[in-house]
Amino acid sequence: MPIVRLSDYVINLIAAGEVVERPVAVIRELIDNSLDAGATKIGVEVIDGGLELIRVTDNGCGMSLADAELAFERHATSKLSSASDLESIATLGFRGEALASISSVSKVRLLTRRVADSLGTEVALSAGSAPVVAAVAASVGTTLEVRGLFYNQPARKKFMKLPRTELAKIRTHLNAIALVTPNVHITLKADGKEIDNFTPSKSSHSRARTMYGAELLVVESLGEVLRVEGGVTHPGTPQKTAATIIVNGRVVQDRMVLRAIREGYDSMLKSYELPGGFIAISIRPDLVDVNVHPQKSEVRFRDSSAVFVAVRNAVKSALANSLSALSIAEQSVEQPIENFGSADRRPAVFDNQTKLPMQRSQTASQNDFSGFVARAANHTRFNASANIDAGNLARDPQSLPTPSLTSVRLVGQVLGGYLIGEDELGLVAIDMHAAHERINYNLIRERIRERAVPIQELLFPVPVRLSDDERAILEERQQYFIDFGFRWENSTGSIVNILSAPAFFGTEAIERVMKDACVVCAKHDHAQPLEAIYDAIAARLACHASVRGGDILSERESYALLEELQEAESGGACPHGRPVLRRFSRAAVESWFGRDR
C-alpha cells in the first residue's frame, strides 16, 4: 500500500488513544490547565463515572476569544515557545494535544472569561468537527464540559470499567491533587451528590491529616538541587493505596521512588502492605525529564540512584523518630503531668556479652509488680502549676515537645502483654512482645551482618523432625542456617540432630525456629538480595527470643525495655510491621469520658 498522509481527525483519534485512556485522564488534563491558570477553586462534576459527563470549573485567569478557539488545535499551547523550553518545563500542561484529543472522542463545550473582558467566550465542538464560537455572558474563569466520552468509539467504550470503578480512580487522583495544592479548594460531585470537599489548608501536612485521620511522620531532606519532603503513615497503619509521589508539583507514578519509600520502612511492612502519605521531590528542572509519557504521569531522572538514596534515607530517618509521632491528639496539653520518678529508676538488665535482653519464658517467676504499681500510684496527680507553659504549646502536633520513653512513668502491666504508663503528654501503651521483638531483631540482624552470631553448643543433640520439603531446603540453603549458628549431624530420614544453635532462645524453641527458617527460605528465591533473606530469618528468630503474652516483667526489666526501645532503630514497629506503642494525649483521654464538653 502507498504511504498516505493521515487526516487531522485520524491523527487526533490516535493521540486520544494515548492521552485519553479513561475519564480520570481527562480530568487530569483539565485540572492541570486550571492550576496553570492560577485557579484557587476547582469544582469537578461527573455522571456515570465520567463516561456520561465531566465538568471542571475553575476561577482561574480565563482565556481570550482567540485563545479559546485556538486551544483545540493540535499542538497549540501557551506554555512552550522553543525546543529549549522542553529542558526546563515548569508548568503542568504543556504538550498541546490534550484538548484536541479529548474533543475528538466526545462532545465538548468550553465557557471562559478574563477579568478584562465584559463578555466571555463559548466554544462547542464534537468528534473533531469545526468549533462553533460565540460571545456569551460568563463568570471569570473557565468551565469545560465533556459529554459522551467515546460516544463515537463504541469499541473503546466497552473497555471502560464500571462507573463506580472509574469514580474510584477519579477520587484517588483528586486526593493526590489535593495534597499537592493545599491552598486550592477542590470539590467533587458524582451523579449530583457532593462526595469530596477539600477546603483550603495551610500545608500539605494539614490536608493529609484530614485524609488519613492521623498525623503523618514528617519526611524531610533538604539539598541544594534535590529536596525530599512529605509525610508517611506509621507502619502499623498500612493503606489501601500507595503513597502519592510528587515531582516539582506534578503527581506522577514512579516504581523506583515507591521502592525507595518501601526500603525506607525496612522490615516494618509486610510484603502486601503499602505505605501511605506523600513524598514531594523538588529537583532542578534540567535534571528531570517530564516529557516521557503521553499522559505526563511518569518522569525520568538524570541521576535516579541519587533520588533513590535521598528518598529512602529521608523515609528511614522519619521512621527512626516514629516513637514520638504516634497517635498524639491534635489538642494541646492543658494540664501537663508532673515528671515523676528519678533518673536512676531504670537499672540495666542487658548484661550478657551479646547485649541481648534477658530471655523470658512462660514459667517466669512472679515479680513484685503489684507493689511497683502501688508505689507508682502514690505519685499520680495532675499539677497545673508544673514547669511547662501549656498556653504556649501550638495546636499543631509537630510543635508539641518530643516525648521520650525514658521519661515515661510506668503504672502497670495489663491484659497479659501490655505496659501502661504516662508522661507529660498523656497516656502511653506499649506492646511488650512487639517492643522486645524489635530490640532483638535489630541486634540479631546486626550480629548476622557482622558474622558474629553468638552460638550455644548443646550438651546433648536436639532431634528435629523435618518434612521431605524442609529437609530439601535445609540441604539446599545450608549456608544460611550455618551463618545463623546452626550445626547438625549428617543423618538420614526425617530426624536431624542439632548440635548447636543461635544463643537467642532456649532449646525448646529450636525445632520451631528451624521450621520457620525453612518457610522463609522457601518464600525467598535466590534472585533476592542475601540481606533480605537474612533479615526475614532474623525476624523469625527475634519472635521466638522475645517475651510472650502472660510473661510478667519486673519493674527493673520493664524500664530497661523502654530504655532499649528508645535507642532502637525503627523502634516504632516490630519487624512484622505491627505498632510497638500508642500515645493518647490527656485531652483525648478526657474526651472519652465527656470531660471536654
Coordinates of C-alpha atoms in Angstrom, one line a residue:
M1 CA 0.0 0.0 0.0
P2 CA 1.3 3.5 -0.7
I3 CA 2.1 5.9 2.1
V4 CA -0.6 8.5 2.6
R5 CA -0.9 11.5 4.9
L6 CA -3.4 10.9 7.7
S7 CA -6.2 13.4 8.2
D8 CA -6.3 15.6 11.3
Y9 CA -9.3 13.6 12.6
V10 CA -7.5 10.3 12.4
I11 CA -4.3 11.8 14.0
N12 CA -6.4 13.1 16.8
L13 CA -8.0 9.7 17.4
I14 CA -4.6 8.1 17.5
A15 CA -3.4 10.8 20.0
A16 CA -6.6 10.3 22.0
G17 CA -5.8 6.6 22.4
E18 CA -2.6 7.6 24.2
V19 CA -3.8 10.7 26.1
V20 CA -7.5 9.8 26.9
E21 CA -7.2 6.4 28.4
R22 CA -10.2 6.8 30.7
P23 CA -12.2 9.5 32.4
V24 CA -9.6 10.2 35.1
A25 CA -7.1 11.1 32.3
V26 CA -9.5 13.8 31.0
I27 CA -9.9 15.2 34.5
R28 CA -6.1 15.2 35.0
E29 CA -5.6 17.3 31.9
L30 CA -8.3 19.7 32.7
I31 CA -7.2 20.2 36.3
D32 CA -3.6 20.7 35.1
N33 CA -4.9 23.6 32.9
S34 CA -6.9 25.1 35.8
L35 CA -3.9 25.1 38.1
D36 CA -1.7 26.6 35.4
A37 CA -4.3 29.3 35.1
G38 CA -3.9 30.2 38.8
A39 CA -7.1 28.8 40.0
T40 CA -7.8 28.7 43.7
K41 CA -11.1 27.0 43.4
I42 CA -11.8 23.9 41.2
G43 CA -15.1 22.1 41.0
V44 CA -15.3 18.6 39.4
E45 CA -18.7 17.0 38.4
V46 CA -19.1 13.6 36.9
I47 CA -22.0 11.4 35.9
D48 CA -21.7 7.6 35.4
G49 CA -18.1 7.7 36.5
G50 CA -17.3 10.5 33.9
L51 CA -18.5 8.5 30.9
E52 CA -21.7 10.5 30.6
L53 CA -20.4 13.9 31.8
I54 CA -17.2 15.5 33.1
R55 CA -17.4 19.1 34.1
V56 CA -14.4 21.0 35.5
T57 CA -15.0 24.6 36.6
D58 CA -12.3 27.0 37.9
N59 CA -11.8 30.6 38.9
G60 CA -8.5 31.0 37.0
C61 CA -7.5 33.7 34.7
G62 CA -9.6 32.6 31.8
M63 CA -8.9 33.0 28.0
S64 CA -9.5 35.5 25.3
L65 CA -11.7 34.6 22.4
A66 CA -8.7 34.0 20.1
D67 CA -7.0 31.7 22.6
A68 CA -10.2 29.8 23.4
E69 CA -10.7 28.9 19.7
L70 CA -7.0 28.1 19.2
A71 CA -6.9 25.9 22.3
F72 CA -8.5 23.0 20.4
E73 CA -5.9 23.0 17.6
R74 CA -3.3 20.2 17.8
H75 CA 0.0 21.1 19.5
A76 CA -1.3 24.6 20.3
T77 CA 0.0 25.7 23.7
S78 CA 0.9 28.9 25.6
K79 CA 3.5 27.1 27.7
L80 CA 6.3 26.4 25.3
S81 CA 7.8 28.6 22.6
S82 CA 11.0 26.8 21.6
A83 CA 12.7 23.4 21.9
S84 CA 15.0 24.7 24.7
D85 CA 11.9 25.2 26.8
L86 CA 11.5 21.4 27.0
E87 CA 14.6 21.2 29.1
S88 CA 13.1 23.3 31.9
I89 CA 9.3 22.8 32.0
A90 CA 7.7 24.4 35.0
T91 CA 4.0 24.1 34.1
L92 CA 1.7 21.1 34.4
G93 CA 0.2 21.2 31.0
F94 CA 2.5 21.8 28.0
R95 CA 2.0 19.1 25.3
G96 CA -0.7 20.9 23.5
E97 CA -2.7 17.9 22.2
A98 CA -4.9 17.2 25.2
L99 CA -8.0 19.3 24.3
A100 CA -7.7 18.3 20.6
S101 CA -7.6 14.6 21.6
I102 CA -10.5 15.0 24.1
S103 CA -12.7 16.7 21.6
S104 CA -12.1 14.0 19.0
V105 CA -13.8 11.4 21.2
S106 CA -16.5 13.4 22.9
K107 CA -18.8 16.4 22.8
V108 CA -17.0 19.4 24.3
R109 CA -18.3 22.8 25.5
L110 CA -15.9 25.5 26.7
L111 CA -17.0 28.6 28.6
T112 CA -14.4 31.1 29.6
R113 CA -13.8 34.8 30.5
R114 CA -11.0 37.0 31.6
V115 CA -11.3 39.8 34.2
A116 CA -10.5 42.4 31.5
D117 CA -13.4 41.2 29.2
S118 CA -17.0 42.2 29.5
L119 CA -18.2 39.1 27.8
G120 CA -17.0 35.5 27.8
T121 CA -16.4 33.0 25.0
E122 CA -18.2 29.8 24.3
V123 CA -16.7 27.1 22.1
A124 CA -18.6 24.0 21.2
L125 CA -17.4 21.1 19.0
S126 CA -17.7 17.3 18.8
A127 CA -15.8 14.4 17.3
G128 CA -13.3 16.6 15.6
S129 CA -15.8 19.0 14.0
A130 CA -15.1 22.6 13.4
P131 CA -15.6 24.7 16.5
V132 CA -18.7 26.9 16.9
V133 CA -17.6 30.1 18.7
A134 CA -19.9 32.7 20.3
A135 CA -19.6 35.6 22.7
V136 CA -21.7 34.9 25.8
A137 CA -22.2 36.1 29.4
A138 CA -19.8 34.2 31.7
S139 CA -18.1 34.3 35.1
V140 CA -14.4 34.9 35.3
G141 CA -12.5 31.6 34.9
T142 CA -13.1 28.5 32.8
T143 CA -15.7 25.7 32.6
L144 CA -15.1 22.8 30.3
E145 CA -17.8 20.1 29.8
V146 CA -17.0 16.7 28.2
R147 CA -20.1 14.7 27.4
G148 CA -20.5 11.2 26.0
L149 CA -16.8 10.2 26.3
F150 CA -16.0 7.7 23.5
Y151 CA -19.6 8.0 22.1
N152 CA -18.1 7.8 18.6
Q153 CA -15.9 4.8 19.5
P154 CA -18.1 2.1 21.0
A155 CA -15.3 -0.4 20.9
R156 CA -13.2 1.8 23.2
K157 CA -16.1 2.4 25.5
K158 CA -16.6 -1.3 26.0
F159 CA -13.2 -1.4 27.6
M160 CA -14.2 1.0 30.4
K161 CA -14.8 -0.3 33.8
L162 CA -18.0 0.0 35.8
P163 CA -18.9 3.6 36.7
R164 CA -18.0 3.0 40.4
T165 CA -14.5 1.8 39.4
E166 CA -13.9 4.9 37.2
L167 CA -15.2 7.1 40.0
A168 CA -12.8 5.4 42.5
K169 CA -9.9 6.2 40.1
I170 CA -11.0 9.8 39.9
R171 CA -11.2 10.2 43.6
T172 CA -7.7 8.7 44.1
H173 CA -6.3 11.3 41.6
L174 CA -8.2 14.2 43.2
N175 CA -6.8 13.1 46.6
A176 CA -3.3 13.3 45.2
I177 CA -4.0 16.7 43.6
A178 CA -5.4 17.9 47.0
L179 CA -2.2 17.0 48.7
V180 CA -0.1 18.9 46.0
T181 CA -2.2 22.0 46.2
P182 CA -3.4 22.6 49.8
N183 CA -4.3 26.2 49.1
V184 CA -6.8 25.2 46.4
H185 CA -10.4 24.5 47.3
I186 CA -11.4 21.3 45.4
T187 CA -14.8 19.7 45.3
L188 CA -16.1 16.6 43.6
K189 CA -19.8 15.8 42.8
A190 CA -20.8 12.4 41.5
D191 CA -24.3 11.9 40.0
G192 CA -25.5 15.2 41.6
K193 CA -24.1 14.4 45.1
E194 CA -21.1 16.1 46.6
I195 CA -18.7 13.3 47.8
D196 CA -15.4 15.2 48.4
N197 CA -14.8 18.7 49.6
F198 CA -11.2 19.7 50.2
T199 CA -11.2 23.1 51.8
P200 CA -8.0 25.2 51.7
S201 CA -5.4 24.1 54.2
K202 CA -2.2 25.8 55.4
S203 CA 0.0 23.0 54.3
S204 CA 0.1 19.6 52.6
H205 CA 0.5 18.0 56.1
S206 CA -2.7 19.7 57.3
R207 CA -4.6 18.3 54.4
A208 CA -3.0 14.9 54.8
R209 CA -4.0 14.8 58.4
T210 CA -7.6 15.2 57.3
M211 CA -7.3 12.5 54.7
Y212 CA -5.6 9.9 56.9
G213 CA -7.2 10.8 60.2
A214 CA -3.8 11.0 61.9
E215 CA -0.6 12.9 61.8
L216 CA 1.9 11.7 59.3
L217 CA 5.6 11.1 60.2
V218 CA 7.4 14.1 58.8
V219 CA 9.9 13.3 56.0
E220 CA 12.5 16.0 55.2
S221 CA 15.8 16.0 53.3
L222 CA 16.9 19.4 52.1
G223 CA 19.6 19.6 49.5
E224 CA 20.7 22.4 47.1
V225 CA 19.5 20.7 43.9
L226 CA 17.3 17.9 45.4
R227 CA 14.8 18.2 48.2
V228 CA 12.6 15.4 49.6
E229 CA 9.7 16.5 51.8
G230 CA 6.4 15.0 52.8
G231 CA 4.9 12.6 55.3
V232 CA 4.3 8.9 55.6
T233 CA 2.0 6.8 57.6
H234 CA 3.1 4.8 60.6
P235 CA 3.9 1.1 59.6
G236 CA 1.2 0.0 62.0
T237 CA -1.4 1.7 59.8
P238 CA -0.9 0.4 56.2
Q239 CA -3.0 1.8 53.4
K240 CA -5.1 0.5 50.5
T241 CA -3.3 2.8 48.1
A242 CA 0.4 3.6 47.9
A243 CA 1.9 7.0 48.9
T244 CA 1.4 9.8 46.5
I245 CA 4.5 10.8 44.6
I246 CA 5.0 14.5 43.6
V247 CA 7.8 15.7 41.4
N248 CA 8.2 19.5 41.0
G249 CA 4.5 19.9 41.9
R250 CA 3.4 17.2 39.4
V251 CA 1.6 14.0 40.6
V252 CA 3.4 11.1 38.9
Q253 CA 3.8 7.3 39.1
D254 CA 7.3 6.0 39.7
R255 CA 8.1 2.5 40.7
M256 CA 11.7 3.4 41.7
V257 CA 10.5 6.1 44.1
L258 CA 7.9 3.7 45.6
R259 CA 10.6 1.1 46.1
A260 CA 12.8 3.7 47.8
I261 CA 9.9 4.5 50.2
R262 CA 9.3 0.8 50.9
E263 CA 13.0 0.3 51.6
G264 CA 12.9 3.2 54.0
Y265 CA 10.4 1.1 56.0
D266 CA 13.0 -1.7 56.1
S267 CA 11.3 -4.7 57.7
M268 CA 8.3 -2.8 59.2
L269 CA 5.9 -3.6 56.3
K270 CA 4.5 -6.9 55.3
S271 CA 5.1 -7.8 51.6
Y272 CA 1.5 -7.0 50.7
E273 CA 1.2 -3.8 52.7
L274 CA 1.5 -0.3 51.3
P275 CA 2.9 2.9 52.9
G276 CA 0.6 5.8 52.7
G277 CA 1.2 9.5 52.7
F278 CA 3.0 11.6 50.2
I279 CA 6.6 12.3 49.0
A280 CA 7.3 15.6 47.3
I281 CA 10.6 15.7 45.3
S282 CA 11.8 19.1 44.3
I283 CA 14.7 18.9 41.8
R284 CA 16.3 21.3 39.3
P285 CA 14.2 21.1 36.1
D286 CA 17.1 20.3 33.9
L287 CA 17.7 17.1 36.0
V288 CA 14.3 15.6 35.3
D289 CA 12.5 14.8 32.0
V290 CA 8.7 15.2 32.4
N291 CA 8.1 14.7 28.6
V292 CA 8.4 10.9 28.6
H293 CA 4.7 9.8 28.8
P294 CA 1.7 10.9 26.8
Q295 CA -0.3 11.5 30.0
K296 CA 2.6 13.2 31.7
S297 CA 2.2 10.6 34.5
E298 CA 5.8 9.5 34.5
V299 CA 9.2 11.2 34.7
R300 CA 12.8 10.2 34.1
F301 CA 15.6 11.4 36.5
R302 CA 19.1 12.1 35.1
D303 CA 20.5 10.5 38.3
S304 CA 17.9 8.1 39.5
S305 CA 20.3 6.5 42.1
A306 CA 20.7 9.8 43.9
V307 CA 17.0 10.3 44.0
F308 CA 16.5 6.7 45.3
V309 CA 19.0 7.1 48.1
A310 CA 17.6 10.6 49.1
V311 CA 14.1 9.3 49.3
R312 CA 15.0 6.0 51.1
N313 CA 17.1 7.8 53.7
A314 CA 14.6 10.5 54.3
V315 CA 11.8 8.0 55.0
K316 CA 14.1 5.9 57.1
S317 CA 15.0 8.9 59.2
A318 CA 11.4 9.8 59.7
L319 CA 10.5 6.3 60.9
A320 CA 13.5 6.2 63.2
N321 CA 11.8 9.0 65.1
S322 CA 8.4 7.4 64.9
L323 CA 8.2 6.8 68.6
S324 CA 7.5 10.4 69.2
A325 CA 4.8 10.7 66.5
L326 CA 2.3 8.0 67.2
S327 CA -1.3 8.9 67.9
I328 CA -0.7 12.2 69.6
A329 CA -4.0 14.1 69.6
E330 CA -4.1 17.5 68.0
Q331 CA -5.2 19.2 71.1
S332 CA -2.6 20.9 73.2
V333 CA -1.8 19.7 76.7
E334 CA -3.8 21.9 79.1
Q335 CA -2.6 20.4 82.4
P336 CA 0.7 18.6 81.9
I337 CA 1.6 15.6 84.1
E338 CA 4.5 16.0 86.6
N339 CA 7.9 14.5 85.9
F340 CA 7.7 11.5 88.2
G341 CA 10.5 9.3 89.5
S342 CA 14.2 9.8 89.5
A343 CA 16.9 9.3 86.8
D344 CA 18.2 6.2 88.4
R345 CA 15.0 4.2 88.4
R346 CA 16.0 2.1 85.3
P347 CA 18.9 -0.2 86.2
A348 CA 20.3 -2.1 83.2
V349 CA 19.5 -5.8 82.8
F350 CA 21.2 -6.2 79.5
D351 CA 24.4 -7.5 81.0
N352 CA 25.4 -10.5 78.9
Q353 CA 28.1 -10.5 76.2
T354 CA 25.6 -10.5 73.3
K355 CA 23.8 -7.4 74.7
L356 CA 20.5 -9.2 74.1
P357 CA 17.7 -8.7 76.6
M358 CA 17.1 -11.3 79.1
Q359 CA 15.2 -14.3 77.8
R360 CA 11.8 -14.8 79.3
S361 CA 9.7 -17.9 79.4
Q362 CA 6.1 -18.8 80.2
T363 CA 7.3 -20.0 83.6
A364 CA 8.9 -16.7 84.5
S365 CA 8.7 -16.1 88.3
Q366 CA 6.1 -13.7 89.6
N367 CA 7.9 -10.4 90.5
D368 CA 6.6 -7.8 92.9
F369 CA 4.9 -5.9 90.2
S370 CA 1.8 -5.3 92.3
G371 CA 4.0 -3.5 94.8
F372 CA 5.5 -1.4 92.0
V373 CA 2.0 -0.4 90.8
A374 CA 1.1 0.6 94.4
R375 CA 4.2 2.8 94.7
A376 CA 3.7 4.4 91.3
A377 CA 0.0 5.2 92.2
N378 CA 1.2 7.3 95.1
H379 CA 2.8 9.7 92.6
T380 CA -0.2 10.0 90.3
R381 CA -1.6 13.6 90.5
F382 CA -2.1 16.3 87.9
N383 CA -0.4 19.6 88.6
A384 CA -1.5 22.6 86.7
S385 CA 1.5 24.6 88.1
A386 CA 4.1 22.3 86.6
N387 CA 7.0 23.9 84.7
I388 CA 5.5 23.6 81.3
D389 CA 3.8 26.6 79.8
A390 CA 0.8 24.8 78.2
G391 CA -0.5 28.1 76.9
N392 CA 2.5 28.4 74.6
L393 CA 2.0 25.0 73.0
A394 CA 0.8 25.2 69.5
R395 CA -2.2 23.1 68.4
D396 CA -0.2 21.5 65.7
P397 CA 1.2 18.2 67.0
Q398 CA 4.5 18.9 65.3
S399 CA 5.2 21.7 67.8
L400 CA 4.5 19.5 70.8
P401 CA 7.5 18.6 72.9
T402 CA 9.2 15.5 71.6
P403 CA 8.3 12.7 74.1
S404 CA 11.0 10.4 75.3
L405 CA 10.4 6.9 76.5
T406 CA 13.0 7.5 79.3
S407 CA 10.6 10.0 80.8
V408 CA 7.6 7.5 80.9
R409 CA 6.5 6.6 84.4
L410 CA 5.0 3.1 84.2
V411 CA 1.8 2.3 86.1
G412 CA 1.5 -1.4 85.5
Q413 CA 1.1 -4.4 83.2
V414 CA -2.3 -5.2 81.8
L415 CA -4.0 -7.9 79.7
G416 CA -1.1 -10.2 80.0
G417 CA 1.2 -8.4 77.5
Y418 CA 1.0 -4.6 77.7
L419 CA 2.7 -1.9 79.8
I420 CA 0.8 1.2 80.7
G421 CA 2.4 4.4 81.6
E422 CA 2.2 8.2 81.4
D423 CA 4.4 11.1 80.6
E424 CA 4.0 14.8 80.2
L425 CA 1.9 14.4 77.0
G426 CA -0.5 11.8 78.3
L427 CA -1.1 8.0 78.3
V428 CA 1.3 5.5 76.8
A429 CA 0.6 1.9 76.0
I430 CA 3.4 -0.5 75.0
D431 CA 3.1 -3.9 73.4
M432 CA 5.8 -5.8 75.4
H433 CA 6.3 -8.6 72.8
A434 CA 6.4 -6.2 69.8
A435 CA 8.9 -3.9 71.7
H436 CA 11.1 -6.8 72.7
E437 CA 10.9 -8.3 69.2
R438 CA 12.1 -5.0 67.6
I439 CA 15.1 -4.8 70.0
N440 CA 16.0 -8.4 69.4
Y441 CA 15.6 -8.2 65.7
N442 CA 17.9 -5.2 65.4
L443 CA 20.6 -6.9 67.5
I444 CA 20.2 -10.3 65.7
R445 CA 20.4 -8.6 62.3
E446 CA 23.5 -6.7 63.4
R447 CA 25.2 -9.9 64.5
I448 CA 24.4 -11.7 61.3
R449 CA 25.7 -8.8 59.2
E450 CA 28.9 -8.8 61.2
R451 CA 29.1 -12.6 61.0
A452 CA 29.2 -12.6 64.8
V453 CA 26.1 -14.6 65.9
P454 CA 26.6 -16.0 69.4
I455 CA 26.3 -19.8 69.4
Q456 CA 25.2 -22.2 72.1
E457 CA 26.9 -25.6 71.9
L458 CA 24.3 -28.2 73.0
L459 CA 25.3 -30.7 75.7
F460 CA 23.0 -33.3 74.1
P461 CA 21.9 -33.2 70.4
V462 CA 18.4 -31.9 69.9
P463 CA 16.4 -34.1 67.5
V464 CA 14.3 -32.1 65.0
R465 CA 11.8 -33.8 62.7
L466 CA 11.6 -32.2 59.2
S467 CA 9.4 -33.0 56.3
D468 CA 10.9 -34.0 53.0
D469 CA 10.4 -30.4 51.7
E470 CA 12.0 -29.0 54.8
R471 CA 14.9 -31.4 54.6
A472 CA 15.5 -30.4 50.9
I473 CA 15.5 -26.7 51.9
L474 CA 18.0 -27.4 54.7
E475 CA 20.3 -29.1 52.3
E476 CA 19.9 -26.6 49.5
R477 CA 20.3 -23.5 51.7
Q478 CA 22.5 -25.0 54.4
Q479 CA 24.9 -22.0 54.4
Y480 CA 22.0 -19.7 55.6
F481 CA 21.5 -22.0 58.6
I482 CA 25.2 -22.2 59.3
D483 CA 25.5 -18.4 59.2
F484 CA 22.9 -18.2 61.9
G485 CA 24.7 -20.6 64.2
F486 CA 23.0 -24.0 63.4
R487 CA 25.2 -27.1 63.2
W488 CA 23.8 -30.6 62.8
E489 CA 24.9 -34.2 62.3
N490 CA 24.6 -35.8 58.9
S491 CA 21.7 -38.2 59.2
T492 CA 19.1 -40.0 57.2
G493 CA 15.4 -40.0 57.3
S494 CA 13.2 -37.2 58.8
I495 CA 15.2 -36.7 62.0
V496 CA 18.1 -34.1 62.1
N497 CA 20.2 -33.9 65.2
I498 CA 21.1 -30.3 66.1
L499 CA 24.5 -29.9 67.7
S500 CA 24.5 -26.1 68.1
A501 CA 22.0 -23.2 67.7
P502 CA 21.9 -19.4 68.0
A503 CA 22.1 -18.3 71.6
F504 CA 19.0 -16.2 71.3
F505 CA 16.4 -18.7 72.7
G506 CA 16.1 -21.9 74.7
T507 CA 16.4 -25.4 73.3
E508 CA 12.7 -25.9 73.4
A509 CA 12.3 -23.4 70.5
I510 CA 15.0 -24.9 68.2
E511 CA 12.5 -27.1 66.2
R512 CA 10.1 -24.3 65.7
V513 CA 12.8 -21.9 64.7
M514 CA 14.3 -24.3 62.1
K515 CA 10.9 -24.9 60.6
D516 CA 10.2 -21.2 60.4
A517 CA 13.6 -20.6 58.7
C518 CA 12.7 -23.3 56.2
V519 CA 9.4 -21.4 55.5
V520 CA 11.3 -18.2 54.9
C521 CA 13.9 -19.8 52.6
A522 CA 11.0 -21.4 50.6
K523 CA 9.4 -18.0 50.1
H524 CA 12.6 -16.2 49.0
D525 CA 14.3 -17.3 45.8
H526 CA 18.0 -17.0 45.0
A527 CA 17.4 -13.8 42.9
Q528 CA 16.6 -11.8 46.0
P529 CA 19.4 -10.0 47.9
L530 CA 21.0 -12.1 50.5
E531 CA 20.3 -9.4 53.1
A532 CA 16.6 -9.7 52.5
I533 CA 16.6 -13.4 53.3
Y534 CA 18.8 -13.0 56.4
D535 CA 16.5 -10.2 57.6
A536 CA 13.4 -12.3 57.2
I537 CA 15.1 -15.2 59.2
A538 CA 16.2 -12.7 61.8
A539 CA 12.6 -11.6 62.2
R540 CA 11.6 -15.2 62.9
L541 CA 14.4 -15.6 65.4
A542 CA 13.5 -12.4 67.2
C543 CA 9.9 -13.5 67.6
H544 CA 11.0 -16.7 69.4
A545 CA 13.5 -14.9 71.5
S546 CA 11.0 -12.3 72.9
V547 CA 8.7 -12.1 75.8
R548 CA 5.2 -13.7 75.3
G549 CA 1.7 -12.9 76.4
G550 CA 1.4 -13.9 80.1
D551 CA 5.0 -13.2 81.0
I552 CA 5.5 -10.9 84.0
L553 CA 8.2 -8.3 83.8
S554 CA 9.7 -6.8 86.9
E555 CA 9.9 -3.0 87.3
R556 CA 13.6 -3.3 86.6
E557 CA 13.0 -5.2 83.4
S558 CA 10.1 -3.0 82.3
Y559 CA 12.1 0.2 82.5
A560 CA 15.1 -1.5 80.8
L561 CA 12.9 -2.5 78.0
L562 CA 11.8 1.1 77.5
E563 CA 15.3 2.4 77.6
E564 CA 16.5 -0.1 74.9
L565 CA 13.4 0.7 72.8
Q566 CA 14.2 4.4 73.0
E567 CA 17.6 3.7 71.4
A568 CA 16.3 1.1 68.9
E569 CA 16.4 2.0 65.2
S570 CA 12.9 1.9 63.7
G571 CA 11.6 1.4 67.2
G572 CA 8.0 2.4 66.3
A573 CA 7.1 -1.0 64.9
C574 CA 8.1 -4.7 65.3
P575 CA 9.8 -6.4 62.4
H576 CA 6.5 -7.5 61.0
G577 CA 5.0 -4.0 60.9
R578 CA 2.9 -4.0 64.0
P579 CA 3.0 -0.9 66.1
V580 CA 5.0 -1.0 69.3
L581 CA 3.3 1.7 71.2
R582 CA 0.4 4.1 71.2
R583 CA 0.1 7.5 72.7
F584 CA -3.1 9.3 73.8
S585 CA -3.0 13.0 74.8
R586 CA -4.7 13.9 78.1
A587 CA -7.2 15.9 76.0
A588 CA -8.1 12.7 74.0
V589 CA -8.5 10.7 77.2
E590 CA -10.7 13.3 78.7
S591 CA -12.9 13.4 75.6
W592 CA -13.5 9.6 76.1
F593 CA -15.3 10.4 79.4
G594 CA -17.0 13.6 78.2
R595 CA -14.8 15.9 80.2
D596 CA -14.1 18.1 77.1
R597 CA -17.7 19.4 76.9

